[in-house]
mmCIF file of C-alpha atoms in Angstrom:
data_model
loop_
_atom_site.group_PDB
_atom_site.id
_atom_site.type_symbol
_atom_site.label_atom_id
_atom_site.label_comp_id
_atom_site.label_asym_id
_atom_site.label_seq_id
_atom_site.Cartn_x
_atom_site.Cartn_y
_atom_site.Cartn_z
ATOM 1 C CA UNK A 215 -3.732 -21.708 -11.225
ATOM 2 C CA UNK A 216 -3.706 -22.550 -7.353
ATOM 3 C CA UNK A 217 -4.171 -18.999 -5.237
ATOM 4 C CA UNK A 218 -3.375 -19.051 -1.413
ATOM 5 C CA UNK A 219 -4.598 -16.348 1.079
ATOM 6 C CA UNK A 220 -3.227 -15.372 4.275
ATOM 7 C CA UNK A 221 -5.761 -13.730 5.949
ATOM 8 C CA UNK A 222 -9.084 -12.324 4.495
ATOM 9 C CA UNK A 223 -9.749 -9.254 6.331
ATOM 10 C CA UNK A 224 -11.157 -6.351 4.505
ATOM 11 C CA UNK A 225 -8.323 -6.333 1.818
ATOM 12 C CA UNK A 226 -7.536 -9.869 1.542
ATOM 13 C CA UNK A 227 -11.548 -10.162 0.208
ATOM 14 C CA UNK A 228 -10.858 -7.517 -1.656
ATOM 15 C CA UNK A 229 -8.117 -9.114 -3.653
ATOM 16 C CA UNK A 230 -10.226 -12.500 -3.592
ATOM 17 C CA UNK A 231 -13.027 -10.838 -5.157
ATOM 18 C CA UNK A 232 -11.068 -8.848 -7.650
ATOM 19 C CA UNK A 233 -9.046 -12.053 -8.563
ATOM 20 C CA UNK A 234 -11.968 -14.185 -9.329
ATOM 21 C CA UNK A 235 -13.316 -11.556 -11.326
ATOM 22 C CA UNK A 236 -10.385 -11.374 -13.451
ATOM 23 C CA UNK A 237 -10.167 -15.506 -13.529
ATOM 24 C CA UNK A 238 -13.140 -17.611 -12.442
ATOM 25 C CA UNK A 239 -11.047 -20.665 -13.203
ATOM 26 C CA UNK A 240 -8.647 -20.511 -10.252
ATOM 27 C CA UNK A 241 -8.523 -22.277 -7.421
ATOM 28 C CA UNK A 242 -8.405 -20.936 -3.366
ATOM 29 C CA UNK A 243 -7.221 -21.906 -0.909
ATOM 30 C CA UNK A 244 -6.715 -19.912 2.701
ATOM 31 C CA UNK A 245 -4.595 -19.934 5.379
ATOM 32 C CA UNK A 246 -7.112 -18.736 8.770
ATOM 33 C CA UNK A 247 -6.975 -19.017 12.083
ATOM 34 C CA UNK A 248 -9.482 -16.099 13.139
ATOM 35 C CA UNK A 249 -13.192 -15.665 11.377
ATOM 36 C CA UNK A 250 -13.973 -12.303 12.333
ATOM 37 C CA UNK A 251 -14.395 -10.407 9.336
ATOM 38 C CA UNK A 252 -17.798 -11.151 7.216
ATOM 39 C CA UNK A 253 -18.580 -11.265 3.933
ATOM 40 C CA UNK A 254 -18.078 -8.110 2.431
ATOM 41 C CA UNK A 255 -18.645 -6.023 -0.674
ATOM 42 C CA UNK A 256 -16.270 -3.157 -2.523
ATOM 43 C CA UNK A 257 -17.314 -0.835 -0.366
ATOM 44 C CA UNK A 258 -16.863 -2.740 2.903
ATOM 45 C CA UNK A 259 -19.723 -3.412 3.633
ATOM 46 C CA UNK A 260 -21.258 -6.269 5.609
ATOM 47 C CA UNK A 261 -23.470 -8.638 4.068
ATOM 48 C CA UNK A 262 -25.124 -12.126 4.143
ATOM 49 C CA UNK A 263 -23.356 -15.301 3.117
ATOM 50 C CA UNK A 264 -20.390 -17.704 3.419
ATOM 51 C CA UNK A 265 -17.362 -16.621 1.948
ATOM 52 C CA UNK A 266 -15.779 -20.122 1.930
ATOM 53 C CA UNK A 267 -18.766 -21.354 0.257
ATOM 54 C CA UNK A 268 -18.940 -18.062 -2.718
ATOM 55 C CA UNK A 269 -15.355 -18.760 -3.920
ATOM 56 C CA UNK A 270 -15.291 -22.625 -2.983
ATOM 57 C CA UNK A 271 -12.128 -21.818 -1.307
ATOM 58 C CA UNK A 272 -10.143 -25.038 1.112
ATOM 59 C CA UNK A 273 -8.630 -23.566 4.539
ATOM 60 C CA UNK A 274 -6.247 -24.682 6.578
ATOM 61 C CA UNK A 275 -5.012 -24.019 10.057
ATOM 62 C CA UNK A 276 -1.440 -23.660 9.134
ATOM 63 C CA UNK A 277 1.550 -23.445 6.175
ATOM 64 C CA UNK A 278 3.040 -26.454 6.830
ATOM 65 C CA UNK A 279 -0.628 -28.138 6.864
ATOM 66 C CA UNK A 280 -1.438 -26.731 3.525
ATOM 67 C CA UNK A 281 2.739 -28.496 2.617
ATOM 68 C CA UNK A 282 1.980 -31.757 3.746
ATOM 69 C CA UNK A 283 -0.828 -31.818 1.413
ATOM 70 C CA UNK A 284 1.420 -31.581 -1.603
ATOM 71 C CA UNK A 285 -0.730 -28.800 -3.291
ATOM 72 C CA UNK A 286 1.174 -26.849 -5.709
ATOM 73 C CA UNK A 287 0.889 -22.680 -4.674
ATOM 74 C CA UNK A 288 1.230 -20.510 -8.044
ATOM 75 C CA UNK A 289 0.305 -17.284 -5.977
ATOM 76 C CA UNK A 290 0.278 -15.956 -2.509
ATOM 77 C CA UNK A 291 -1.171 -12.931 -0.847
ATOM 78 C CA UNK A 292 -0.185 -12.184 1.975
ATOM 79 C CA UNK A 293 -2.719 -9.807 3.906
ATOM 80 C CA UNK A 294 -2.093 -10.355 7.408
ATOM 81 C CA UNK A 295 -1.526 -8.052 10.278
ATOM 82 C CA UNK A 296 1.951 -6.801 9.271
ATOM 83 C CA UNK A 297 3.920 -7.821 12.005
ATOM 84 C CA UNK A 298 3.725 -11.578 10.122
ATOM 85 C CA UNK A 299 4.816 -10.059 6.493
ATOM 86 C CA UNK A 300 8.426 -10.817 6.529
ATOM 87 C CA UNK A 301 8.381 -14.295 7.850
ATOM 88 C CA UNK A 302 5.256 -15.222 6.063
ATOM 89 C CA UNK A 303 7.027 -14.126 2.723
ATOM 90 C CA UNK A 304 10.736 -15.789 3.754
ATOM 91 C CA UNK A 305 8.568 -19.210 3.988
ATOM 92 C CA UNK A 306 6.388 -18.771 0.865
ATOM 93 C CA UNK A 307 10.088 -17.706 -1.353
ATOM 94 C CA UNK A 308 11.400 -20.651 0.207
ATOM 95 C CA UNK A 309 9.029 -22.685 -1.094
ATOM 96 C CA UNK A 310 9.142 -21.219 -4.509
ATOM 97 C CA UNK A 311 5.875 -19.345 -4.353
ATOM 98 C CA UNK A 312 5.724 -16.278 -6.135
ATOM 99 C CA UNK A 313 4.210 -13.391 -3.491
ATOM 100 C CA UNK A 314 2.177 -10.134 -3.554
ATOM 101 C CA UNK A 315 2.571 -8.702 -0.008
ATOM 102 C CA UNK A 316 -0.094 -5.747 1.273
ATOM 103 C CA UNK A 317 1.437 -2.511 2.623
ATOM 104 C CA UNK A 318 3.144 -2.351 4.901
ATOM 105 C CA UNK A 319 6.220 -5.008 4.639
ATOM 106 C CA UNK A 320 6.592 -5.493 8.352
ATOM 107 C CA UNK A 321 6.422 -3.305 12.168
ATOM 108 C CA UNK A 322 10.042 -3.990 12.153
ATOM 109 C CA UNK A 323 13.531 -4.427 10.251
ATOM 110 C CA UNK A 324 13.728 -8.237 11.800
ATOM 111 C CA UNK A 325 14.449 -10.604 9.081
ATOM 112 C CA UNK A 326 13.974 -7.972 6.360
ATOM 113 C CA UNK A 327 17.758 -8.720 5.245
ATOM 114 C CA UNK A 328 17.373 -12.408 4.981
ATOM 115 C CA UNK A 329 14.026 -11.632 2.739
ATOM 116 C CA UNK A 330 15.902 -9.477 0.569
ATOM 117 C CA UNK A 331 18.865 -11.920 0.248
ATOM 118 C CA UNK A 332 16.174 -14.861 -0.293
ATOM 119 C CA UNK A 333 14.332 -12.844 -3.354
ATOM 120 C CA UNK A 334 17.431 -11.254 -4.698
ATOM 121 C CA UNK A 335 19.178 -15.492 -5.267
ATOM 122 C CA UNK A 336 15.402 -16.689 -6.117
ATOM 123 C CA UNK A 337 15.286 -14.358 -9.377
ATOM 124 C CA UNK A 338 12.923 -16.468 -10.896
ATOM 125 C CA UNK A 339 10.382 -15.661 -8.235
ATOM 126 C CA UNK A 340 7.514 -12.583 -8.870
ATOM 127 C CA UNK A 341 7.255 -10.780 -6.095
ATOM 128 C CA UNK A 342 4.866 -7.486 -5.440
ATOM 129 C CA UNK A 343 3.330 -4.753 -2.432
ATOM 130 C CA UNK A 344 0.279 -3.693 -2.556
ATOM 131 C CA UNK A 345 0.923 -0.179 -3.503
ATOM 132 C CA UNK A 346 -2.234 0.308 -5.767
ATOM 133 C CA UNK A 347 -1.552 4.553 -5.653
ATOM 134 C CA UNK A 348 0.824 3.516 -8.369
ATOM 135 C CA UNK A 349 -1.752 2.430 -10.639
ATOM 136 C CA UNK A 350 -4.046 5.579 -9.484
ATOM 137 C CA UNK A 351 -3.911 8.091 -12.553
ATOM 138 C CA UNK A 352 -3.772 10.576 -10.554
ATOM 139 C CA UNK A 353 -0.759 10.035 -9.168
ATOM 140 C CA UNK A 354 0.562 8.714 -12.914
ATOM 141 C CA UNK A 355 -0.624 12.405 -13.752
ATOM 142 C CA UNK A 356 2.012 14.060 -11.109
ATOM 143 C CA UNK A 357 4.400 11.646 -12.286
ATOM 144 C CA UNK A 358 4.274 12.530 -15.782
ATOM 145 C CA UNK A 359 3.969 16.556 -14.908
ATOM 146 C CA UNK A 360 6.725 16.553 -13.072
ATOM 147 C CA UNK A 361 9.241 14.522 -15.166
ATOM 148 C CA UNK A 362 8.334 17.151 -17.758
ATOM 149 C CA UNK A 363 9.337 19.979 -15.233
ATOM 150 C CA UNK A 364 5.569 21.672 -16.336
ATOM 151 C CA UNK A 365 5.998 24.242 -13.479
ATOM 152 C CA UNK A 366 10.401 23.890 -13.261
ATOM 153 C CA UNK A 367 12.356 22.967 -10.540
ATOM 154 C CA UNK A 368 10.093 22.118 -7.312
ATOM 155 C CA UNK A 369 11.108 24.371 -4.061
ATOM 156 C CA UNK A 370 8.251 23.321 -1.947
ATOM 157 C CA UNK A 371 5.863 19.850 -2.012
ATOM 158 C CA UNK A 372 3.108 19.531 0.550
ATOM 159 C CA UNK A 373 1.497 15.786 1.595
ATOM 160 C CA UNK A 374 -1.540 15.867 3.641
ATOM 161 C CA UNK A 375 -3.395 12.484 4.725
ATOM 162 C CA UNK A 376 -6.059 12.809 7.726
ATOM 163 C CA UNK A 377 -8.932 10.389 7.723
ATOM 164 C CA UNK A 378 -10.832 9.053 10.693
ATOM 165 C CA UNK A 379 -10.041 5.798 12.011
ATOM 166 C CA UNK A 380 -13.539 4.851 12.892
ATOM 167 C CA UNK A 381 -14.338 5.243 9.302
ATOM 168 C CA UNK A 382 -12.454 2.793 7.850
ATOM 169 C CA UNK A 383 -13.977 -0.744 8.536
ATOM 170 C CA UNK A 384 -17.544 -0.159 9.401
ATOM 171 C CA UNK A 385 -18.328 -3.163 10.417
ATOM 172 C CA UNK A 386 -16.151 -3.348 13.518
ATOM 173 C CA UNK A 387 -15.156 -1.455 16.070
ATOM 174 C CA UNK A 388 -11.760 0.728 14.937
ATOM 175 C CA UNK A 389 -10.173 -0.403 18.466
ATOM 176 C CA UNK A 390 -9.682 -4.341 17.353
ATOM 177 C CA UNK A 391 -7.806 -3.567 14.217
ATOM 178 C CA UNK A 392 -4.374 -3.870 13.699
ATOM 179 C CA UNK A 393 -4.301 -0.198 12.625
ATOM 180 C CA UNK A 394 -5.001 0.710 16.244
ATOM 181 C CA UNK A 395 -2.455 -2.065 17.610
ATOM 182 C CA UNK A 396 1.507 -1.509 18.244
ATOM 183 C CA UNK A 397 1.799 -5.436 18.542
ATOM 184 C CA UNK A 398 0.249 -5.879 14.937
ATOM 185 C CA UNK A 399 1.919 -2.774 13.089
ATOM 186 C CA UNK A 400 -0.473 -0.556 13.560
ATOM 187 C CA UNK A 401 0.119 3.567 13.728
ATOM 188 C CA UNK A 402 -0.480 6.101 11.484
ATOM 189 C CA UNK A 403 2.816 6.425 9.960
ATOM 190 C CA UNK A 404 3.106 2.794 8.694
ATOM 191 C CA UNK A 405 -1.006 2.403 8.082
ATOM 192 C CA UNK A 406 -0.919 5.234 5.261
ATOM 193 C CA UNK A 407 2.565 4.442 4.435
ATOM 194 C CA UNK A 408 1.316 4.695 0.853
ATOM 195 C CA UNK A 409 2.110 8.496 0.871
ATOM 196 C CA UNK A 410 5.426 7.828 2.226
ATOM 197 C CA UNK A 411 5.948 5.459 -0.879
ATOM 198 C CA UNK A 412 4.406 7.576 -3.691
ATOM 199 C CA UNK A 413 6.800 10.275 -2.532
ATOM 200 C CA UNK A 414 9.663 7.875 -3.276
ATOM 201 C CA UNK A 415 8.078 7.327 -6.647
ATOM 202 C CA UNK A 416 7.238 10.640 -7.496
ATOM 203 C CA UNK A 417 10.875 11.883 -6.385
ATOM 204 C CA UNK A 418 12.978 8.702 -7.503
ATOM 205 C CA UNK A 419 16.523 8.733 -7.504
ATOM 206 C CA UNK A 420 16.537 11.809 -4.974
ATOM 207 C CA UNK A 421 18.481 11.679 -1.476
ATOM 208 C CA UNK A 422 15.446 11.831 1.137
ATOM 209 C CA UNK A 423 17.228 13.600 4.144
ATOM 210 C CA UNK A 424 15.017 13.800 7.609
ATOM 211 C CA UNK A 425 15.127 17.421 8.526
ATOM 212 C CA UNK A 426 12.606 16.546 11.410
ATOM 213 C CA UNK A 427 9.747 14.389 12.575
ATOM 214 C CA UNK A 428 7.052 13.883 15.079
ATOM 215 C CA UNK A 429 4.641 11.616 16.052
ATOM 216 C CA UNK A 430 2.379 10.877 18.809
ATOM 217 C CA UNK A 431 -1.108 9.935 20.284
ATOM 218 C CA UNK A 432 -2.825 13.196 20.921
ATOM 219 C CA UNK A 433 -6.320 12.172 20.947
ATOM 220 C CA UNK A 434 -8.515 10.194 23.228
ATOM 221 C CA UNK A 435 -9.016 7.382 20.668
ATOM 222 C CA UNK A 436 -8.343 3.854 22.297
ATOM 223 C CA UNK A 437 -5.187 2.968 20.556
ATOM 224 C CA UNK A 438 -1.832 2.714 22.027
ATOM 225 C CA UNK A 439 0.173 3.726 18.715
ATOM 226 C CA UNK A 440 0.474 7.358 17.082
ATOM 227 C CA UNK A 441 -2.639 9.146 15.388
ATOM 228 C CA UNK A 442 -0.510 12.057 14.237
ATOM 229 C CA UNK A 443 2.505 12.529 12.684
ATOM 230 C CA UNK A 444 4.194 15.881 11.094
ATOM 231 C CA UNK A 445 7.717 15.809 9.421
ATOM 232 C CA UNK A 446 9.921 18.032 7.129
ATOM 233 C CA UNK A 447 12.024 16.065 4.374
ATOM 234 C CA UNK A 448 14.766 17.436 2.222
ATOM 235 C CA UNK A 449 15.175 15.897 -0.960
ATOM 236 C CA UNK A 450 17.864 16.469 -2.935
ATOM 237 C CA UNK A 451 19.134 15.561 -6.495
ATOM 238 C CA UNK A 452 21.907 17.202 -8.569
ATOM 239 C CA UNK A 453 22.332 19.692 -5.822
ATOM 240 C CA UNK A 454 18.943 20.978 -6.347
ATOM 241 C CA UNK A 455 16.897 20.954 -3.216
ATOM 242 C CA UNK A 456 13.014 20.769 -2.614
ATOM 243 C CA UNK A 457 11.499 21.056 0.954
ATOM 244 C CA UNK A 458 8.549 18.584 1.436
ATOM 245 C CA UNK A 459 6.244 18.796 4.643
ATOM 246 C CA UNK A 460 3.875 15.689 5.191
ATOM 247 C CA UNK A 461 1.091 15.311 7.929
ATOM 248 C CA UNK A 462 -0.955 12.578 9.067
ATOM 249 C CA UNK A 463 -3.518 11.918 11.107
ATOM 250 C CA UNK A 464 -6.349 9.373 12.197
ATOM 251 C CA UNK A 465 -8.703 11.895 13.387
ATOM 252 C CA UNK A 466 -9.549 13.912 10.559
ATOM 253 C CA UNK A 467 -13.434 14.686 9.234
ATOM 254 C CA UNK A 468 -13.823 15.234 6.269
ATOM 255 C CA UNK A 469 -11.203 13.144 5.078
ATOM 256 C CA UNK A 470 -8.461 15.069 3.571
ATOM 257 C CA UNK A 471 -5.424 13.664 1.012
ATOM 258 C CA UNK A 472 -3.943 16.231 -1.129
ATOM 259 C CA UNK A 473 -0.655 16.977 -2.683
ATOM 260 C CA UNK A 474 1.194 20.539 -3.533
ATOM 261 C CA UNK A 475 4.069 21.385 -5.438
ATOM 262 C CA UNK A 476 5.393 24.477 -5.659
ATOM 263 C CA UNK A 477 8.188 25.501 -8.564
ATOM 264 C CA UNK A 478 9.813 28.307 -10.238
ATOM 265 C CA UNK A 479 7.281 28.583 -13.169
ATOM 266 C CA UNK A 480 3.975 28.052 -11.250
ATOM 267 C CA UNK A 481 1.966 25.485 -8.924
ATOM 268 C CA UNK A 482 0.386 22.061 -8.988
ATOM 269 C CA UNK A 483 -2.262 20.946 -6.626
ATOM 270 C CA UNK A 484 -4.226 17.626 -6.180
ATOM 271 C CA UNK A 485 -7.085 16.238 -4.591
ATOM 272 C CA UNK A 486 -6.712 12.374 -4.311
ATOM 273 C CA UNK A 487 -10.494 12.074 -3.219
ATOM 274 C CA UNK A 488 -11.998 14.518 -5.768
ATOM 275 C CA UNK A 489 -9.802 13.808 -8.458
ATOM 276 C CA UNK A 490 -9.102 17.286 -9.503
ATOM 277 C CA UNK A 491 -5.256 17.897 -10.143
ATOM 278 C CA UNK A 492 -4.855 21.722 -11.076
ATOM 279 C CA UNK A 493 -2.253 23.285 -12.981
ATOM 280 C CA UNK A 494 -0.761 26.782 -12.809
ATOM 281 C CA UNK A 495 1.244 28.462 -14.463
ATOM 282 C CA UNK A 496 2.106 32.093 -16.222
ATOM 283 C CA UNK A 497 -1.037 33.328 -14.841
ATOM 284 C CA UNK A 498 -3.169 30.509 -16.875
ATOM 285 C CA UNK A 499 -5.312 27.342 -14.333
ATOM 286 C CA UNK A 500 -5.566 24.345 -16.417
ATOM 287 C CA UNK A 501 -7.804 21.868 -14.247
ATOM 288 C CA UNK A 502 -7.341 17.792 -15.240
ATOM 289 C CA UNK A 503 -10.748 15.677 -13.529
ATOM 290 C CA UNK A 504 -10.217 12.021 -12.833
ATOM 291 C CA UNK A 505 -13.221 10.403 -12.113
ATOM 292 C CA UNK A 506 -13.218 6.432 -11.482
ATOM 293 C CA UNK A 507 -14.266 3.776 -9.353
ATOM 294 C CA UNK A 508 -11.169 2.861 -6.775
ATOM 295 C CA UNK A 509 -11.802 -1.057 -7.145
ATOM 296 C CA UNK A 510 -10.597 -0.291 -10.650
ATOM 297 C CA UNK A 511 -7.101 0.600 -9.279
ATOM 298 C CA UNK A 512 -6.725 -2.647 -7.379
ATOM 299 C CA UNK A 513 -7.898 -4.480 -10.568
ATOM 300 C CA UNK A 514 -5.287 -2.896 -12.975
ATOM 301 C CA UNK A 515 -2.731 -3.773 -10.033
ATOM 302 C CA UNK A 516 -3.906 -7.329 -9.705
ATOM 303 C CA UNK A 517 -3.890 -8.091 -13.675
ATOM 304 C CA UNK A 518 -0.413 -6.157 -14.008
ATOM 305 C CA UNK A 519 0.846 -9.153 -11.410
ATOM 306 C CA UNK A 520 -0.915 -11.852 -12.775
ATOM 307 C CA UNK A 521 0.102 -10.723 -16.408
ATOM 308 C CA UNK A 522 4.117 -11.012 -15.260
ATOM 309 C CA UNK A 523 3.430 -13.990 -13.501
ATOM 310 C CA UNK A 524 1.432 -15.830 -16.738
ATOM 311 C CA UNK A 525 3.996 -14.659 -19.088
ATOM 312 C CA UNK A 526 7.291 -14.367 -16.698
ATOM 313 C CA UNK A 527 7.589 -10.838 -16.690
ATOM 314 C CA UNK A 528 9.939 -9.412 -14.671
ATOM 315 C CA UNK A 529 7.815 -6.648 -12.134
ATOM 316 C CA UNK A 530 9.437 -3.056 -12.324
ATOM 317 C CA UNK A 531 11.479 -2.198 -9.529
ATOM 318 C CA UNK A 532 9.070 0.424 -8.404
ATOM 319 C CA UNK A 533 6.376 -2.174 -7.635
ATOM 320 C CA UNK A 534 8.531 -5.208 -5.904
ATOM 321 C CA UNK A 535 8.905 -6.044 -2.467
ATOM 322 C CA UNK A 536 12.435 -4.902 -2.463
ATOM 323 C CA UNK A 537 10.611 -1.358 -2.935
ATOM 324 C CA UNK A 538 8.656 -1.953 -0.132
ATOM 325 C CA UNK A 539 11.774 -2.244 1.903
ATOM 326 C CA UNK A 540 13.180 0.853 1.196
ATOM 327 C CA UNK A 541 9.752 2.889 2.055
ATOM 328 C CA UNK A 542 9.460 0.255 5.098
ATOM 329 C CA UNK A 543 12.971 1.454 6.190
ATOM 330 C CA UNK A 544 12.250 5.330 5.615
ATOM 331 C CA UNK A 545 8.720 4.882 7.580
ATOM 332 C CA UNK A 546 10.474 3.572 11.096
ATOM 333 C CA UNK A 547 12.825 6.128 10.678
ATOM 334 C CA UNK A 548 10.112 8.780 10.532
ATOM 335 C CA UNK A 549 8.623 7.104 13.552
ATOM 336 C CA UNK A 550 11.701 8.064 15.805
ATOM 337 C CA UNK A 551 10.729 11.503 16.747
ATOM 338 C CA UNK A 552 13.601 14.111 15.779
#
């Protein structure tokens, strides 16, 4: 199996690494203009050596380059800044190479309906985001909690994500990543757009309805997108109604990511960094502890899409690219202040 990267940044190594682990027998091959990022570990940390050299992978300066070359693509990732997502993935479908695109899909709706068109008359093409939360069992716990109404009907659901953008790639400065660029997609809102798209999952088949929404740069970070962002969401679903509030910031120390639902029968709470998810209910606290390594979540992601790819699965809906269009879309409308 032939594997091509675009970009390896901090999570296009991490997918490298986490693919050759699975499969030493596959071949790389990269698509990079820019060498900034080093070697780095599971933790993202800096160390010595030569990536190319480690996974013997070929690089080229361009995709038609790597075309003219003949050389038959099984997989792509895509992990570039996300303002390249879209027409990155149009060109890779084209060319009938199945894709696995990182969060977000794009900065922008340009194009997104000629992707969608492209992948929906391409069937036979796998294509994934890189919404690993999915495959976090703590978020597989709320899942199954709430589709067996443990606590009722939810009123009230609470999403909290604040972590500190200097925190998150140690070995650069926060100001030259696309997370601190408008240009490049950056912006809290579309950065941890992975609670935006777990609250799809968790609440499928509801009507999200934006009661309000705010977002701005209120800090002296050097960024020029928004490092805060507060909104109120109605969902709705048989005429029931649940209020959900969700904040986030890039300023936050400790790091905070928690969830709360509130229902007729009781009250569910969870820490995503602890692992705790407590239950209660008719005066009784039941506490459930996940404890795991996170490269394990990326793993079981990566080997779900190389196991549908090997034997032509189809991906669940929940997990495709077509997904990723519908958070995408609900994310820039959160971004328009209301």
């Amino acid at each position: 199996m032939n594997a091509l990267f675009l970009g390896l940044g901090s999570i296009g190594q991490r997918h490298l690494r986490n693919l050759y682990s699975i499969d030493k027998n596959i071949k790389f091959f990269a698509i990079r203009k820019k060498f900034f990022t080093p070697l780095l570990t599971n933790k993202n940390q800096a160390i010595k050596g030569n990536i190319k050299k480690k996974y013997k992978i070929i690089y080229f300066d361009s995709l038609e380059a790597l075309k003219k070359e003949n050389i038959n693509i099984d997989i792509a990732f895509i992990c570039t800044p996300s303002n390249y997502h879209v027409d990155e993935a149009i060109w890779l479908v084209k060319n009938n190479i199945n894709i696995f695109v990182e969060k977000p899909l794009g900065n922008s709706l340009k194009n997104v309906s000629k992707l969608k068109k492209l992948l929906i008359s391409k069937n036979k093409i796998k294509h994934m985001m890189g919404y690993q939360l999915k495959f976090n069992p703590i978020i597989l716990k709320l899942k199954n909690l709430l589709k067996k109404k443990i606590i009722g009907d939810i009123w009230y659901a609470n999403i909290h994500h604040g972590e500190n953008i200097n925190d998150f790639h140690p070995y650069e400065g926060y100001e030259h990543t696309y997370a601190a660029r408008k240009d490049q997609g950056g912006g809290v809102i579309l950065c941890q757009i992975h609670e935006i798209d777990y609250l799809m999952y968790l609440f499928k088949d509801y009507k999200i309805k934006i009661q309000n929404s705010y977002s701005n740069k209120i800090t002296d970070l050097k960024i020029n997108v928004e490092d805060s962002f507060t909104s109120t969401l109605l969902l709705i679903k048989n005429k029931k109604k649940t209020i959900c509030d969700v904040h986030l910031n890039f300023y936050e120390r400790p790091k905070k990511r928690s969830i709360e639902f509130l229902g007729k029968l009781g009250k569910i709470t969870c820490d995503l960094h602890s692992g705790d998810v407590i239950v209660f209910k008719n005066n009784i606290t039941k506490k459930y502890k996940f404890k795991f390594d996170r490269n394990k979540i990326f793993i079981k992601q990566m080997r779900y899409f190389l196991n549908a790819i090997k034997k032509n699965k189809k991906i669940e809906k929940s997990y495709d690219v077509i997904n990723g269009i519908n958070s995408l879309k609900l994310a820039l409308q959160l971004k328009k202040n209301r």
